[in-house]
mmCIF file of C-alpha atoms in Angstrom:
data_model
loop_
_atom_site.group_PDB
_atom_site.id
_atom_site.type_symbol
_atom_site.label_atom_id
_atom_site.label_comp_id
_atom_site.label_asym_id
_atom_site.label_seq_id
_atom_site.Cartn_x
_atom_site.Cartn_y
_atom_site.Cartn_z
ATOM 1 C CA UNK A 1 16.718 -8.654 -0.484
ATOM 2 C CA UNK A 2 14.526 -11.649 -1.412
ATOM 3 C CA UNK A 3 10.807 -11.426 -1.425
ATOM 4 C CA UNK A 4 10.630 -13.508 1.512
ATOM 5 C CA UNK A 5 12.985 -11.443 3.633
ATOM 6 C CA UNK A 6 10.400 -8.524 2.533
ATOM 7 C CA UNK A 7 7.679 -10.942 3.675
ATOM 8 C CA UNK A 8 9.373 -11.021 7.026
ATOM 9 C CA UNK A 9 9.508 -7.327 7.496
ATOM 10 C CA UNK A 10 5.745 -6.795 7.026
ATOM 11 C CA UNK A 11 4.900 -9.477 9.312
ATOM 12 C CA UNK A 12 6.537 -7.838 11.999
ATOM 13 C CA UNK A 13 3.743 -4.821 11.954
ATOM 14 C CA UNK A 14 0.979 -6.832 10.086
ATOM 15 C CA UNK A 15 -2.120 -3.823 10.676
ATOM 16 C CA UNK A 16 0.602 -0.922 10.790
ATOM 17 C CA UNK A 17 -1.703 0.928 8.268
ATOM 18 C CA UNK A 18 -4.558 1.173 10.546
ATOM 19 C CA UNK A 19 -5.631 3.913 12.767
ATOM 20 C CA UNK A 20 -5.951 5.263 14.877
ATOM 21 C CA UNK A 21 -4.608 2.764 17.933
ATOM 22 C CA UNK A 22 -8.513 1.672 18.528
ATOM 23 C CA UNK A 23 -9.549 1.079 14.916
ATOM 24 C CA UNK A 24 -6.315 -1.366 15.029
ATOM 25 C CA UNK A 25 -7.562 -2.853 18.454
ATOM 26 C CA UNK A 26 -11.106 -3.523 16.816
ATOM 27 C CA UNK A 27 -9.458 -4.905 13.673
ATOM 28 C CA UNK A 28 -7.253 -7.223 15.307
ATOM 29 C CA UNK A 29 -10.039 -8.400 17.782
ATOM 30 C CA UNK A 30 -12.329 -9.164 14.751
ATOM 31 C CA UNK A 31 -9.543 -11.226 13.071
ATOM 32 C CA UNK A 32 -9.437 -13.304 16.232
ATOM 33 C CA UNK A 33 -13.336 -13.446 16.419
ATOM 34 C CA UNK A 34 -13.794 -14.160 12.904
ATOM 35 C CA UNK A 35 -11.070 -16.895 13.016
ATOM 36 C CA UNK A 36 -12.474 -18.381 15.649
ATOM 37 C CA UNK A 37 -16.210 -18.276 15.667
ATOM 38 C CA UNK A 38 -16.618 -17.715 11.821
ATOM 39 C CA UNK A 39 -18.117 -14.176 10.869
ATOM 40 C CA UNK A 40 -21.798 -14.938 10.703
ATOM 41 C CA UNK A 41 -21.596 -16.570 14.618
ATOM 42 C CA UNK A 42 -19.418 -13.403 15.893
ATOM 43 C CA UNK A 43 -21.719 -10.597 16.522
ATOM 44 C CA UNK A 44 -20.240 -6.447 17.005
ATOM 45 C CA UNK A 45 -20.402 -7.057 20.721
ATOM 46 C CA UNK A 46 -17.761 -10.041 20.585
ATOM 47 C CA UNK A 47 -15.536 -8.081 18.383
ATOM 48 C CA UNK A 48 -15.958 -4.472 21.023
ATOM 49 C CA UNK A 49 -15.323 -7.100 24.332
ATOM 50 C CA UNK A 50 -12.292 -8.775 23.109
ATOM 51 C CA UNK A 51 -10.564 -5.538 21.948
ATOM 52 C CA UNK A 52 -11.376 -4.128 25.297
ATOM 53 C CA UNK A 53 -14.067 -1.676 24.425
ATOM 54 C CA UNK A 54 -17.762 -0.801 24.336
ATOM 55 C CA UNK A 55 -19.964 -1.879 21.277
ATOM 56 C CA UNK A 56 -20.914 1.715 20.937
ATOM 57 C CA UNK A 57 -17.209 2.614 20.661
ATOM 58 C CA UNK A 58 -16.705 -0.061 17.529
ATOM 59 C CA UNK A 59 -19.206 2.130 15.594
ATOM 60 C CA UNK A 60 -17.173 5.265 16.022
ATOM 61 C CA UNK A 61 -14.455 3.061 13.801
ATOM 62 C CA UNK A 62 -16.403 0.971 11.616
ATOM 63 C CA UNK A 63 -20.375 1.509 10.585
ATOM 64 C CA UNK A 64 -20.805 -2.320 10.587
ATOM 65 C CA UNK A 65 -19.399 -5.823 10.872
ATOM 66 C CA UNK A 66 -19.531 -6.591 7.163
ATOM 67 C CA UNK A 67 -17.308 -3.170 7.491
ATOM 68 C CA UNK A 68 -14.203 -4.591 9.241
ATOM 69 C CA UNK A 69 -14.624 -8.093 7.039
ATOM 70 C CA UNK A 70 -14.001 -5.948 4.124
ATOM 71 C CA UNK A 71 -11.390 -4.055 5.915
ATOM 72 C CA UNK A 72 -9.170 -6.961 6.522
ATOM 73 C CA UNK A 73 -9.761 -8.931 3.277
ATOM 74 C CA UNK A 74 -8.718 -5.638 1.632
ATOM 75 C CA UNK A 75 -5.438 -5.613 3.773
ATOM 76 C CA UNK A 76 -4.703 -8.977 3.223
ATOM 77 C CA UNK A 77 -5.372 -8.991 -0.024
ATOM 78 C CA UNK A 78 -3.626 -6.073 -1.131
ATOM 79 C CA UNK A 79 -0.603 -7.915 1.121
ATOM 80 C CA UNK A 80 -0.702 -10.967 -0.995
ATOM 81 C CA UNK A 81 -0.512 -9.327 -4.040
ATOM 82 C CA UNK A 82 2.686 -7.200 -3.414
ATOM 83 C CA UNK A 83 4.103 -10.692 -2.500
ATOM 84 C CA UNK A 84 3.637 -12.213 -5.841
ATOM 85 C CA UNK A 85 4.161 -9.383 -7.851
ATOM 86 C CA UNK A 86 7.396 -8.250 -6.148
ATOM 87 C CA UNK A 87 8.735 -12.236 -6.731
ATOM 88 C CA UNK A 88 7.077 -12.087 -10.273
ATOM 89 C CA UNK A 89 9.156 -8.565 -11.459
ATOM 90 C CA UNK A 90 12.158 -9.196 -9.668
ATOM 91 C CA UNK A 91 15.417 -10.542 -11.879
ATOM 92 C CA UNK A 92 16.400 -14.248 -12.287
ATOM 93 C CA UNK A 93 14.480 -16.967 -14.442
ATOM 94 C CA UNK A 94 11.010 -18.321 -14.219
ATOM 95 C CA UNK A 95 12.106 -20.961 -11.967
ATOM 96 C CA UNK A 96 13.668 -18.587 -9.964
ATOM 97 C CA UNK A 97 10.896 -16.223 -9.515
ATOM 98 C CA UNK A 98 7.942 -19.026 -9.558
ATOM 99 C CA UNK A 99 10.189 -20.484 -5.741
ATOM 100 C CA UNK A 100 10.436 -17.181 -4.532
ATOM 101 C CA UNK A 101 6.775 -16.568 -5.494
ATOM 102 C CA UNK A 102 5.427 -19.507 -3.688
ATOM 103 C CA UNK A 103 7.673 -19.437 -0.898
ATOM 104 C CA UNK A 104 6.792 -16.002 -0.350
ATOM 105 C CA UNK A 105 3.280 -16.705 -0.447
ATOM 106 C CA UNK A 106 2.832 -19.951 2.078
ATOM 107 C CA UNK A 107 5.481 -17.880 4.396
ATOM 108 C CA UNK A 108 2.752 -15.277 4.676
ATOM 109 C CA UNK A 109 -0.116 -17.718 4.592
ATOM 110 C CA UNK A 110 1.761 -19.866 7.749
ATOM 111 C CA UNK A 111 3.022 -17.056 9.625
ATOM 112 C CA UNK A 112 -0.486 -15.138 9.443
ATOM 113 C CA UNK A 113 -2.380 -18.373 9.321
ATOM 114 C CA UNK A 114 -5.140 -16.692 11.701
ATOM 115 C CA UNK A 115 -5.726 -13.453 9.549
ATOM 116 C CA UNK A 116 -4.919 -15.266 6.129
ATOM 117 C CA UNK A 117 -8.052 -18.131 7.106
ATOM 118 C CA UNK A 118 -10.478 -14.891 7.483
ATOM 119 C CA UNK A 119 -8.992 -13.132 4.181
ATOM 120 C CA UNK A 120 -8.725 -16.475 2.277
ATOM 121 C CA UNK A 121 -12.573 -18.037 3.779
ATOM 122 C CA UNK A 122 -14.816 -15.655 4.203
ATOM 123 C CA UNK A 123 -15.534 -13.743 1.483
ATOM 124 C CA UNK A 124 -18.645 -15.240 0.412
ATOM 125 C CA UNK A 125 -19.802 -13.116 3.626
ATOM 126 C CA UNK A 126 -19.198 -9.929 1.880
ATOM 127 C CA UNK A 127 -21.867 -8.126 0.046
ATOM 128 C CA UNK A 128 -21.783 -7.537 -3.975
ATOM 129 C CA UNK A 129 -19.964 -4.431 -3.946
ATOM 130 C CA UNK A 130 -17.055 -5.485 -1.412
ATOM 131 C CA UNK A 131 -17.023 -8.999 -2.863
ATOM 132 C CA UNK A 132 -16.593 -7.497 -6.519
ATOM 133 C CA UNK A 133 -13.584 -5.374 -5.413
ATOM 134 C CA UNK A 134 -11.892 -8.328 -3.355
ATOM 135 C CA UNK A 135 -12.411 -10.884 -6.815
ATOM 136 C CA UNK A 136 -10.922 -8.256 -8.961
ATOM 137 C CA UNK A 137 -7.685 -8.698 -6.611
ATOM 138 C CA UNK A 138 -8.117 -12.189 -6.488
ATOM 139 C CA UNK A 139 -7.796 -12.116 -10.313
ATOM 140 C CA UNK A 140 -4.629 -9.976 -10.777
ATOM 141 C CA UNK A 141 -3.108 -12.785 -7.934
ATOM 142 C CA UNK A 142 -3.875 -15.042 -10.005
ATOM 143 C CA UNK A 143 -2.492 -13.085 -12.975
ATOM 144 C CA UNK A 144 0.862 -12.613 -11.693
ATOM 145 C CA UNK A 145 1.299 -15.964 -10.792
ATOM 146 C CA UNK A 146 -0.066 -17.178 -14.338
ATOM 147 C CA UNK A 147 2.218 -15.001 -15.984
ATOM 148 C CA UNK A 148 5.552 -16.361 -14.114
ATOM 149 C CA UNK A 149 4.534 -19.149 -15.433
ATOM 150 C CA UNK A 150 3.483 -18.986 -18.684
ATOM 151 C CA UNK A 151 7.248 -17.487 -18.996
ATOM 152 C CA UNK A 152 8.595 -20.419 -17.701
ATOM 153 C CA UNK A 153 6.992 -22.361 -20.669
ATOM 154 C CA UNK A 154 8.146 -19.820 -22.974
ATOM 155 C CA UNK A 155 11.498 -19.863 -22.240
ATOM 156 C CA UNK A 156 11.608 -24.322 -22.308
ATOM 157 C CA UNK A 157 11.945 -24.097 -18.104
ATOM 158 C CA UNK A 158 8.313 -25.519 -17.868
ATOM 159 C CA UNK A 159 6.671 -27.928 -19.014
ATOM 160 C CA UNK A 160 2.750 -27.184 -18.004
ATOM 161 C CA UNK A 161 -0.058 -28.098 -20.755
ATOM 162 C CA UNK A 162 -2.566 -26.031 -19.138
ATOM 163 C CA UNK A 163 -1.332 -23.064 -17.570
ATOM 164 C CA UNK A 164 -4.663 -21.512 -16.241
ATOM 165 C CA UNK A 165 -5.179 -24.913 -14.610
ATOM 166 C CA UNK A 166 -2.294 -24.950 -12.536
ATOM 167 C CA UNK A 167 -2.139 -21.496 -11.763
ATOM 168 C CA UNK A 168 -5.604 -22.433 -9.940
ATOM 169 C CA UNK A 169 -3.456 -25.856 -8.564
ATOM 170 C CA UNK A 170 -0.019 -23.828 -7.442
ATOM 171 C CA UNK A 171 -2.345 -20.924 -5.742
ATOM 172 C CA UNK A 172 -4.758 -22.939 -3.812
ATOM 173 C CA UNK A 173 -1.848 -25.196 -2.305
ATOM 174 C CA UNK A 174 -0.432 -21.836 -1.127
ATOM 175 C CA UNK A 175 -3.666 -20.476 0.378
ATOM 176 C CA UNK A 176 -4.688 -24.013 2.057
ATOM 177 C CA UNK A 177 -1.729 -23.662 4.361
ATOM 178 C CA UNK A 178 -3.623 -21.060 6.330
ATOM 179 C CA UNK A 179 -6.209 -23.927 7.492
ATOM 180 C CA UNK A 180 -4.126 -26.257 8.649
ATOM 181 C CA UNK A 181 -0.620 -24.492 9.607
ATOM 182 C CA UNK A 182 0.076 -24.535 13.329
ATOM 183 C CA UNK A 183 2.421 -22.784 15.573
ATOM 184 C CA UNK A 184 3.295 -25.954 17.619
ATOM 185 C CA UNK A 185 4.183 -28.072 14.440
ATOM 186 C CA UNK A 186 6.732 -29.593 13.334
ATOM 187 C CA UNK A 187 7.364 -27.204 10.440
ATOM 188 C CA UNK A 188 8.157 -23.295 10.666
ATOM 189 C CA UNK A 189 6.843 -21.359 8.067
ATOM 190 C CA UNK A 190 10.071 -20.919 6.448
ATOM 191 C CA UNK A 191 10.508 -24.326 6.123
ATOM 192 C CA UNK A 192 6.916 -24.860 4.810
ATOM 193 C CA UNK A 193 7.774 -22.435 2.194
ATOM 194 C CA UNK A 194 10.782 -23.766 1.206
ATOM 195 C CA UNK A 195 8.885 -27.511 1.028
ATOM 196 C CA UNK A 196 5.821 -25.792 -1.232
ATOM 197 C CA UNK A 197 7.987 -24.160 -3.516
ATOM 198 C CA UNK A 198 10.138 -27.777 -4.526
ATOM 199 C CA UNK A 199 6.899 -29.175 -4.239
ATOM 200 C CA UNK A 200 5.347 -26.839 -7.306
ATOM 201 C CA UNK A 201 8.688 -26.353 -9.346
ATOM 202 C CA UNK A 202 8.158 -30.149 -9.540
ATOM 203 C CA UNK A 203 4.602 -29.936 -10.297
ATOM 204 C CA UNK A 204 5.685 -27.227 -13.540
ATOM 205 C CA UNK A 205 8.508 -29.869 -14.771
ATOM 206 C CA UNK A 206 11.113 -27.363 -14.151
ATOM 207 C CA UNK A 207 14.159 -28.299 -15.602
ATOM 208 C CA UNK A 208 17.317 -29.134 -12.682
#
């Protein structure tokens, strides 16, 4: 099974891990808040009336706001990491696993474009302790997809002068799919994944 056919799987159930069934209800609510309004202009009583409930019930769930911010960028996260490091360890050759990487990767970003906008945009709304814990997986992201392709050069598939450079390059074309993907495009985000990932073995030099 490729990474992306994983990818597809997890979509399906994207909050499975969270409960009970109103925890989930507040979580998804704030994604949709948070998306829409931006997390400073959404306030706990915006997140409790779209999920159906009364503010005093989101605080049996979730102590604050800043709370379910961290919650999600945690999820999502922890998501996009499992992506890149299941395409980075599986078998093939750098090429190989760099496509299924960033195919993998905008898939998830396009098909969760409204939870990926809140986990990719507003961190900076995090305090130092949450935001510390959500760079550190930020860092091993960009770790796995620096070491796909620092094999790649290794083994004469790539031909990249500065790797660190565009590692930063390959991951935030991924990520910027989430602000501008839409449902009623022209694209699905199969398709968009399968575009990005020509798009950056072209950018690495791979060889045909």
């Amino acid at each position: 099974m490729s990474t992306a056919e994983e990818t597809a799987g997890a979509e399906a159930q994207p909050w499975a891990e969270v409960t009970p069934d109103a925890a989930r209800r507040l979580l998804v609510a704030a994604v949709e808040a948070f998306a829409e309004r931006g997390y400073h202009a959404t306030t706990t009583r915006d997140i409790a009336g779209r999920a159906g409930m009364s503010p005093a019930a989101l605080y049996i769930h979730y102590k604050t706001k800043e709370e379910l911010l961290h919650r999600i960028s945690r999820i999502g996260h922890d998501r996009a990491l499992d992506i890149l490091r299941t395409a980075a360890e599986r078998d093939g050759s750098a090429a190989e696993r760099l496509a299924d990487a960033v195919r993998s990767f905008v898939r998830w970003h396009a098909a969760q474009h409204t939870t990926a906008r809140v986990v990719q945009y507003e961190l900076d709304a995090l305090g130092p302790e949450a935001r510390a814990e959500i760079v550190a997986l930020r860092r091993q992201t960009d770790a796995a997809v620096r070491g796909i392709i620092q094999d790649g050069v290794a083994a004469g598939e790539f031909d990249v002068p500065d790797v660190p450079g565009t590692t930063l390059a390959v991951l935030s074309l991924c990520i910027d799919v989430a602000r501008w993907f839409n449902v009623n495009g022209p694209r699905t985000p199969d398709e968009v994944g399968a575009l990005y990932a020509d798009l950056v073995l072209r950018m690495v030099g791979a060889k045909p």
